[in-house]
Amino acid sequence: LVDDCTLRDLIIDGNKATGFISGVGALNNTDSDVTISDNDFKNMYCFGVEGGAGVTGLTITGNRIDGVASDTSKKTGVPYYGGIVFIALSAADYLIVDNTVKNVSGSYKSLAISQVSGAKNTKVSDNILHGDVIFAGSYGASFSHNQVEGRVQVAGVVSKLKINRNTISQPNATSAISTTATAAYDGLEIEGNTIVGGTNGIDLTASGTAYTGVNMRGNKMVDQTNRAINFPTCAGTLENISITDNEIRVGATAGTSFIGIYNQNDNVTVARNRLSNSVGASSRIAIYMAGASTPTLLVLDNEVRDAWAHTLYLTASSGMYARGNLLKTKTATNPTGNNISGEIVF
């Protein structure tokens, strides 16, 4: 519909388009202050809306994208195809709000955004996205109040990214929110989301080169099959990581070896989480903590209810601190060599 021209102070509003490479495409360094609103883009070969690089002052609002990425051979040489796609954004002021994307072909994305250093003020909110979402690099982006049927991937360097107050339903055998790249993640905030299904609810890759200032707070997670929060051994730099105030509910889909919170790293605080299990103990573990001989691993004031094989599983003689945890029936496993106080077993 619109492609390969210079756009400034332009409003694209109220159009209907079917069967193009994209509804609006190739927004780039020459384009600024563009509003794309209230359009219907249907059965697009590659994209609903697409661009990147130095485009600035972009608003995408109230659009309906139905059917996309059916024939990506129409435009080759790009890393992502899908509903709303912006690659290597380097400027400022991007607002993507109140759009609907559905019927995305194959493994392509309902939303794909990558940013490079210099990008700022990117806000994605109140969209309905039927399909996977990817942030391949983020510099100060926020992703909030969206409804996602699919996974949310963080697949590049993060210098501040907020994933807050979304409803994420992951019907497939992959993680709902995950970091996936060999990259540094600084200031990643995952807060207040409702996460239903998925192999893991939140999954931090072991290949991260650094996790600093990473907070997983106030999320509600239900019906994961493997782990609600998964943070396996990472050799990268680890500083100021917290898993706090989350609510984890084990449902009928959980495997017999399900673990609510799984952490194998130091410099992590796990506090005030609430875990419940409606399907029985089997081999399930509520909280699993492993670390080196260091007091930088803190397990504080968590509440574990119902039957579990282990309520709080610790690595023996690791020097971690566990204080004020409320545990159903069973005390902490492997207390020797750890600092446990104020434990309440009921």
CSV table of C-alpha atoms in Angstrom, one decimal:
chain,number,residue,atom,x,y,z
A,1,LEU,CA,0.0,0.0,0.0
A,2,VAL,CA,2.8,2.5,1.0
A,3,ASP,CA,6.4,1.6,0.3
A,4,ASP,CA,9.7,3.3,-0.7
A,5,CYS,CA,8.9,7.0,-0.4
A,6,THR,CA,9.8,9.8,2.0
A,7,LEU,CA,7.1,10.5,4.6
A,8,ARG,CA,6.9,13.4,7.0
A,9,ASP,CA,4.0,14.6,9.1
A,10,LEU,CA,1.8,12.1,7.4
A,11,ILE,CA,-1.3,10.3,8.7
A,12,ILE,CA,-2.3,7.0,7.0
A,13,ASP,CA,-5.8,6.3,8.3
A,14,GLY,CA,-8.9,4.3,7.5
A,15,ASN,CA,-7.6,2.3,4.6
A,16,LYS,CA,-8.3,-1.3,3.5
A,17,ALA,CA,-5.7,-3.3,1.7
A,18,THR,CA,-5.4,-7.0,0.7
A,19,GLY,CA,-2.6,-9.0,-1.0
A,20,PHE,CA,0.4,-6.7,-0.9
A,21,ILE,CA,4.0,-7.2,0.4
A,22,SER,CA,3.0,-5.0,3.3
A,23,GLY,CA,0.3,-2.6,4.3
A,24,VAL,CA,2.9,0.1,5.0
A,25,GLY,CA,6.5,-0.7,4.4
A,26,ALA,CA,10.1,0.5,4.2
A,27,LEU,CA,9.8,3.2,6.8
A,28,ASN,CA,13.4,4.3,7.4
A,29,ASN,CA,15.9,7.1,7.9
A,30,THR,CA,14.0,9.5,5.7
A,31,ASP,CA,10.7,9.2,7.5
A,32,SER,CA,9.5,11.1,10.6
A,33,ASP,CA,6.3,11.9,12.4
A,34,VAL,CA,4.2,9.3,10.7
A,35,THR,CA,0.8,8.0,12.2
A,36,ILE,CA,-0.6,4.8,10.9
A,37,SER,CA,-4.1,4.3,12.4
A,38,ASP,CA,-7.4,2.5,11.9
A,39,ASN,CA,-6.4,0.5,8.8
A,40,ASP,CA,-7.3,-3.0,7.8
A,41,PHE,CA,-4.4,-5.0,6.3
A,42,LYS,CA,-5.4,-8.5,5.2
A,43,ASN,CA,-3.5,-11.4,3.7
A,44,MET,CA,-0.2,-9.6,3.3
A,45,TYR,CA,2.7,-11.6,1.8
A,46,CYS,CA,5.3,-10.4,4.3
A,47,PHE,CA,4.3,-7.7,6.8
A,48,GLY,CA,1.4,-5.6,8.1
A,49,VAL,CA,3.6,-2.6,8.9
A,50,GLU,CA,7.4,-2.7,8.4
A,51,GLY,CA,10.5,-0.5,8.7
A,52,GLY,CA,13.5,0.4,10.9
A,53,ALA,CA,16.8,2.2,11.2
A,54,GLY,CA,16.4,6.0,11.8
A,55,VAL,CA,12.6,6.4,11.3
A,56,THR,CA,11.4,8.7,14.2
A,57,GLY,CA,8.2,9.9,15.7
A,58,LEU,CA,6.2,6.9,14.7
A,59,THR,CA,2.7,6.1,15.9
A,60,ILE,CA,0.9,2.8,15.0
A,61,THR,CA,-2.5,2.6,16.5
A,62,GLY,CA,-5.9,0.9,16.1
A,63,ASN,CA,-4.9,-1.2,13.1
A,64,ARG,CA,-6.2,-4.7,12.3
A,65,ILE,CA,-3.8,-7.0,10.6
A,66,ASP,CA,-5.3,-10.3,9.6
A,67,GLY,CA,-3.2,-12.8,7.7
A,68,VAL,CA,0.5,-12.1,7.2
A,69,ALA,CA,3.8,-13.7,6.1
A,70,SER,CA,2.1,-16.1,3.6
A,71,ASP,CA,4.9,-15.7,0.9
A,72,THR,CA,8.1,-14.2,2.3
A,73,SER,CA,9.9,-14.7,-1.0
A,74,LYS,CA,8.3,-11.5,-2.1
A,75,LYS,CA,10.9,-9.6,0.0
A,76,THR,CA,14.0,-11.4,1.0
A,77,GLY,CA,17.0,-10.5,3.1
A,78,VAL,CA,15.2,-9.5,6.3
A,79,PRO,CA,15.5,-11.3,9.7
A,80,TYR,CA,11.8,-11.3,10.6
A,81,TYR,CA,8.4,-11.4,9.0
A,82,GLY,CA,5.1,-10.8,10.5
A,83,GLY,CA,2.4,-8.3,11.7
A,84,ILE,CA,4.4,-5.3,12.9
A,85,VAL,CA,8.2,-5.5,12.2
A,86,PHE,CA,10.9,-2.9,12.9
A,87,ILE,CA,14.5,-3.7,12.5
A,88,ALA,CA,17.6,-1.9,13.9
A,89,LEU,CA,15.7,1.1,15.2
A,90,SER,CA,18.2,3.8,16.2
A,91,ALA,CA,16.1,6.9,16.9
A,92,ALA,CA,13.3,7.9,19.3
A,93,ASP,CA,9.6,8.1,19.9
A,94,TYR,CA,7.8,4.9,18.8
A,95,LEU,CA,4.3,4.2,20.0
A,96,ILE,CA,2.6,0.9,19.1
A,97,VAL,CA,-0.8,0.7,20.7
A,98,ASP,CA,-4.3,-0.9,20.4
A,99,ASN,CA,-3.5,-3.0,17.3
A,100,THR,CA,-4.8,-6.5,16.6
A,101,VAL,CA,-2.6,-9.0,14.7
A,102,LYS,CA,-3.9,-12.5,13.9
A,103,ASN,CA,-3.4,-15.4,11.5
A,104,VAL,CA,0.4,-15.1,11.3
A,105,SER,CA,1.8,-17.9,9.1
A,106,GLY,CA,4.1,-20.6,10.4
A,107,SER,CA,6.7,-19.5,13.0
A,108,TYR,CA,6.7,-15.8,12.0
A,109,LYS,CA,6.0,-13.0,14.5
A,110,SER,CA,3.0,-11.0,15.4
A,111,LEU,CA,5.5,-8.3,16.6
A,112,ALA,CA,9.3,-8.1,16.0
A,113,ILE,CA,11.4,-5.2,17.2
A,114,SER,CA,15.1,-4.8,17.3
A,115,GLN,CA,16.9,-1.7,18.5
A,116,VAL,CA,20.5,-0.6,18.5
A,117,SER,CA,22.3,1.9,20.8
A,118,GLY,CA,20.8,5.3,20.6
A,119,ALA,CA,17.2,4.1,20.3
A,120,LYS,CA,14.8,5.4,23.1
A,121,ASN,CA,11.2,5.9,24.1
A,122,THR,CA,9.6,2.9,22.6
A,123,LYS,CA,6.2,1.9,24.0
A,124,VAL,CA,4.2,-1.1,23.0
A,125,SER,CA,0.9,-1.4,24.9
A,126,ASP,CA,-2.7,-2.6,24.8
A,127,ASN,CA,-2.3,-4.7,21.6
A,128,ILE,CA,-3.9,-8.1,20.9
A,129,LEU,CA,-1.2,-10.3,19.4
A,130,HIS,CA,-2.0,-13.8,18.2
A,131,GLY,CA,1.5,-15.1,17.6
A,132,ASP,CA,5.1,-14.9,18.9
A,133,VAL,CA,6.7,-11.6,19.9
A,134,ILE,CA,10.4,-10.9,19.8
A,135,PHE,CA,12.6,-8.1,21.1
A,136,ALA,CA,16.0,-8.6,19.4
A,137,GLY,CA,17.8,-5.9,21.4
A,138,SER,CA,16.2,-3.3,23.6
A,139,TYR,CA,17.3,0.2,24.7
A,140,GLY,CA,14.6,1.6,27.0
A,141,ALA,CA,11.6,-0.2,25.5
A,142,SER,CA,8.4,-1.1,27.4
A,143,PHE,CA,5.9,-3.8,26.6
A,144,SER,CA,2.8,-3.5,28.7
A,145,HIS,CA,-0.9,-4.4,29.0
A,146,ASN,CA,-0.8,-6.5,25.9
A,147,GLN,CA,-2.6,-9.8,25.2
A,148,VAL,CA,-0.3,-12.4,23.7
A,149,GLU,CA,-1.1,-15.8,22.4
A,150,GLY,CA,2.3,-17.2,21.9
A,151,ARG,CA,5.8,-16.6,23.4
A,152,VAL,CA,7.7,-13.4,24.2
A,153,GLN,CA,11.4,-13.7,23.4
A,154,VAL,CA,14.2,-11.4,24.4
A,155,ALA,CA,16.9,-12.2,21.9
A,156,GLY,CA,19.6,-9.5,22.0
A,157,VAL,CA,21.4,-7.0,24.2
A,158,VAL,CA,19.1,-5.4,26.8
A,159,SER,CA,19.7,-2.0,28.2
A,160,LYS,CA,16.4,-1.5,30.0
A,161,LEU,CA,13.4,-3.5,28.9
A,162,LYS,CA,10.1,-3.6,30.8
A,163,ILE,CA,7.7,-6.5,30.2
A,164,ASN,CA,4.9,-5.5,32.5
A,165,ARG,CA,1.2,-6.4,33.1
A,166,ASN,CA,0.7,-8.5,30.0
A,167,THR,CA,-1.5,-11.5,29.7
A,168,ILE,CA,0.5,-14.2,28.0
A,169,SER,CA,-1.0,-17.6,27.0
A,170,GLN,CA,1.5,-20.1,25.6
A,171,PRO,CA,-0.3,-23.1,24.2
A,172,ASN,CA,2.9,-24.7,22.7
A,173,ALA,CA,5.8,-26.6,24.2
A,174,THR,CA,8.1,-23.6,24.6
A,175,SER,CA,8.7,-21.0,27.3
A,176,ALA,CA,6.3,-18.1,27.7
A,177,ILE,CA,8.9,-15.4,28.4
A,178,SER,CA,12.5,-16.2,27.6
A,179,THR,CA,15.9,-14.8,27.0
A,180,THR,CA,17.5,-16.7,24.2
A,181,ALA,CA,20.7,-14.9,23.0
A,182,THR,CA,24.3,-15.0,24.1
A,183,ALA,CA,24.1,-11.4,25.2
A,184,ALA,CA,24.1,-9.0,28.2
A,185,TYR,CA,20.8,-8.3,29.9
A,186,ASP,CA,20.8,-5.2,32.0
A,187,GLY,CA,17.7,-3.7,33.6
A,188,LEU,CA,15.3,-6.4,32.4
A,189,GLU,CA,12.1,-6.1,34.4
A,190,ILE,CA,9.4,-8.8,34.2
A,191,GLU,CA,6.6,-7.6,36.4
A,192,GLY,CA,2.9,-8.1,37.0
A,193,ASN,CA,2.2,-10.5,34.1
A,194,THR,CA,-0.3,-13.3,34.0
A,195,ILE,CA,1.4,-16.2,32.4
A,196,VAL,CA,-0.7,-19.3,31.4
A,197,GLY,CA,0.9,-22.5,30.0
A,198,GLY,CA,4.3,-23.1,28.4
A,199,THR,CA,7.1,-25.4,29.2
A,200,ASN,CA,8.5,-22.7,31.5
A,201,GLY,CA,6.8,-19.5,32.5
A,202,ILE,CA,10.0,-17.4,32.7
A,203,ASP,CA,13.2,-18.9,31.3
A,204,LEU,CA,16.6,-17.1,31.5
A,205,THR,CA,19.1,-18.7,29.2
A,206,ALA,CA,22.4,-20.1,30.7
A,207,SER,CA,24.3,-18.5,27.8
A,208,GLY,CA,23.7,-14.9,28.9
A,209,THR,CA,27.0,-13.1,29.2
A,210,ALA,CA,25.6,-10.9,32.1
A,211,TYR,CA,22.4,-10.5,34.1
A,212,THR,CA,22.4,-7.2,36.0
A,213,GLY,CA,19.5,-5.5,37.7
A,214,VAL,CA,17.1,-8.2,36.5
A,215,ASN,CA,13.8,-8.3,38.4
A,216,MET,CA,11.0,-10.9,38.1
A,217,ARG,CA,8.3,-9.5,40.4
A,218,GLY,CA,4.6,-9.9,41.0
A,219,ASN,CA,3.8,-12.4,38.2
A,220,LYS,CA,1.0,-14.9,38.3
A,221,MET,CA,2.0,-18.2,36.7
A,222,VAL,CA,-0.2,-21.2,36.2
A,223,ASP,CA,-0.2,-24.5,34.3
A,224,GLN,CA,3.5,-24.6,33.2
A,225,THR,CA,4.6,-28.2,32.5
A,226,ASN,CA,8.3,-28.0,33.6
A,227,ARG,CA,9.2,-24.9,35.7
A,228,ALA,CA,7.5,-21.7,36.5
A,229,ILE,CA,10.8,-19.7,36.8
A,230,ASN,CA,13.9,-21.3,35.4
A,231,PHE,CA,17.4,-19.9,35.9
A,232,PRO,CA,20.1,-22.6,35.2
A,233,THR,CA,23.8,-22.2,35.8
A,234,CYS,CA,25.1,-19.1,34.1
A,235,ALA,CA,28.8,-18.3,33.8
A,236,GLY,CA,28.2,-14.7,33.0
A,237,THR,CA,28.3,-11.7,35.3
A,238,LEU,CA,25.5,-11.8,37.9
A,239,GLU,CA,24.4,-8.8,40.0
A,240,ASN,CA,21.3,-7.7,41.7
A,241,ILE,CA,18.8,-10.4,40.5
A,242,SER,CA,15.5,-10.8,42.3
A,243,ILE,CA,12.6,-13.2,42.1
A,244,THR,CA,9.9,-11.7,44.4
A,245,ASP,CA,6.2,-11.6,45.1
A,246,ASN,CA,5.3,-14.1,42.4
A,247,GLU,CA,2.3,-16.4,42.6
A,248,ILE,CA,2.8,-19.9,41.2
A,249,ARG,CA,0.0,-22.4,40.9
A,250,VAL,CA,0.6,-26.0,39.7
A,251,GLY,CA,-2.1,-27.3,37.5
A,252,ALA,CA,-3.0,-30.6,35.9
A,253,THR,CA,-0.6,-30.2,33.0
A,254,ALA,CA,2.5,-30.1,35.3
A,255,GLY,CA,5.0,-32.9,34.9
A,256,THR,CA,5.8,-35.2,37.8
A,257,SER,CA,9.2,-33.5,38.2
A,258,PHE,CA,7.9,-29.9,38.0
A,259,ILE,CA,9.8,-27.2,39.9
A,260,GLY,CA,8.2,-23.9,40.8
A,261,ILE,CA,11.4,-21.8,41.2
A,262,TYR,CA,14.6,-23.2,39.9
A,263,ASN,CA,17.8,-21.3,40.5
A,264,GLN,CA,21.5,-22.4,40.2
A,265,ASN,CA,23.2,-19.1,40.5
A,266,ASP,CA,24.5,-16.7,43.2
A,267,ASN,CA,23.6,-13.0,43.7
A,268,VAL,CA,19.9,-13.9,43.6
A,269,THR,CA,17.2,-13.0,46.1
A,270,VAL,CA,14.1,-15.1,46.2
A,271,ALA,CA,11.5,-13.5,48.5
A,272,ARG,CA,7.8,-13.4,49.3
A,273,ASN,CA,6.7,-15.8,46.6
A,274,ARG,CA,3.6,-18.0,47.1
A,275,LEU,CA,3.4,-21.5,45.7
A,276,SER,CA,0.5,-23.9,45.6
A,277,ASN,CA,0.1,-27.4,44.2
A,278,SER,CA,-3.3,-28.9,43.4
A,279,VAL,CA,-2.0,-32.2,41.8
A,280,GLY,CA,0.0,-33.9,44.5
A,281,ALA,CA,3.6,-34.3,45.5
A,282,SER,CA,5.0,-36.9,43.1
A,283,SER,CA,8.6,-35.7,42.5
A,284,ARG,CA,7.7,-32.0,42.4
A,285,ILE,CA,9.8,-29.3,44.1
A,286,ALA,CA,8.5,-25.9,45.1
A,287,ILE,CA,11.8,-24.0,45.4
A,288,TYR,CA,15.1,-25.4,44.3
A,289,MET,CA,18.2,-23.3,45.2
A,290,ALA,CA,21.8,-24.1,44.3
A,291,GLY,CA,24.9,-21.9,44.7
A,292,ALA,CA,28.5,-21.7,45.5
A,293,SER,CA,30.0,-21.1,49.0
A,294,THR,CA,28.7,-17.6,49.3
A,295,PRO,CA,26.1,-15.7,51.4
A,296,THR,CA,24.8,-13.8,48.3
A,297,LEU,CA,21.9,-16.2,47.8
A,298,LEU,CA,18.9,-15.2,49.9
A,299,VAL,CA,15.6,-17.1,50.3
A,300,LEU,CA,13.3,-15.0,52.4
A,301,ASP,CA,9.7,-15.1,53.6
A,302,ASN,CA,8.3,-17.5,50.9
A,303,GLU,CA,5.0,-19.4,51.4
A,304,VAL,CA,4.7,-22.9,50.1
A,305,ARG,CA,1.4,-24.7,50.5
A,306,ASP,CA,0.0,-28.1,49.6
A,307,ALA,CA,2.0,-31.4,49.1
A,308,TRP,CA,5.4,-31.4,47.5
A,309,ALA,CA,8.3,-33.9,47.4
A,310,HIS,CA,10.5,-31.0,48.6
A,311,THR,CA,9.2,-27.6,49.8
A,312,LEU,CA,12.6,-25.9,49.8
A,313,TYR,CA,15.5,-27.8,48.3
A,314,LEU,CA,19.0,-26.4,49.1
A,315,THR,CA,22.5,-27.4,48.1
A,316,ALA,CA,24.3,-28.5,51.3
A,317,SER,CA,27.1,-26.4,52.6
A,318,SER,CA,26.6,-23.6,50.2
A,319,GLY,CA,26.3,-20.8,52.8
A,320,MET,CA,23.1,-19.4,51.6
A,321,TYR,CA,20.6,-17.7,53.9
A,322,ALA,CA,17.0,-18.9,54.3
A,323,ARG,CA,14.9,-16.9,56.7
A,324,GLY,CA,11.2,-16.8,57.6
A,325,ASN,CA,9.9,-19.3,55.0
A,326,LEU,CA,6.5,-20.8,55.6
A,327,LEU,CA,6.5,-24.5,54.5
A,328,LYS,CA,3.8,-27.1,54.3
A,329,THR,CA,4.6,-30.2,56.3
A,330,LYS,CA,8.3,-30.5,55.2
A,331,THR,CA,11.3,-28.6,56.4
A,332,ALA,CA,14.1,-27.4,54.1
A,333,THR,CA,16.1,-30.2,52.4
A,334,ASN,CA,19.9,-30.2,53.0
A,335,PRO,CA,20.0,-27.5,55.8
A,336,THR,CA,23.6,-28.5,56.7
A,337,GLY,CA,26.1,-25.7,55.9
A,338,ASN,CA,23.3,-23.2,55.2
A,339,ASN,CA,22.0,-20.4,57.5
A,340,ILE,CA,18.3,-21.2,58.2
A,341,SER,CA,16.3,-19.2,60.7
A,342,GLY,CA,12.6,-18.5,61.4
A,343,GLU,CA,11.4,-21.4,59.4
A,344,ILE,CA,7.7,-22.3,60.0
A,345,VAL,CA,6.4,-25.7,59.1
A,346,PHE,CA,2.7,-26.2,59.3
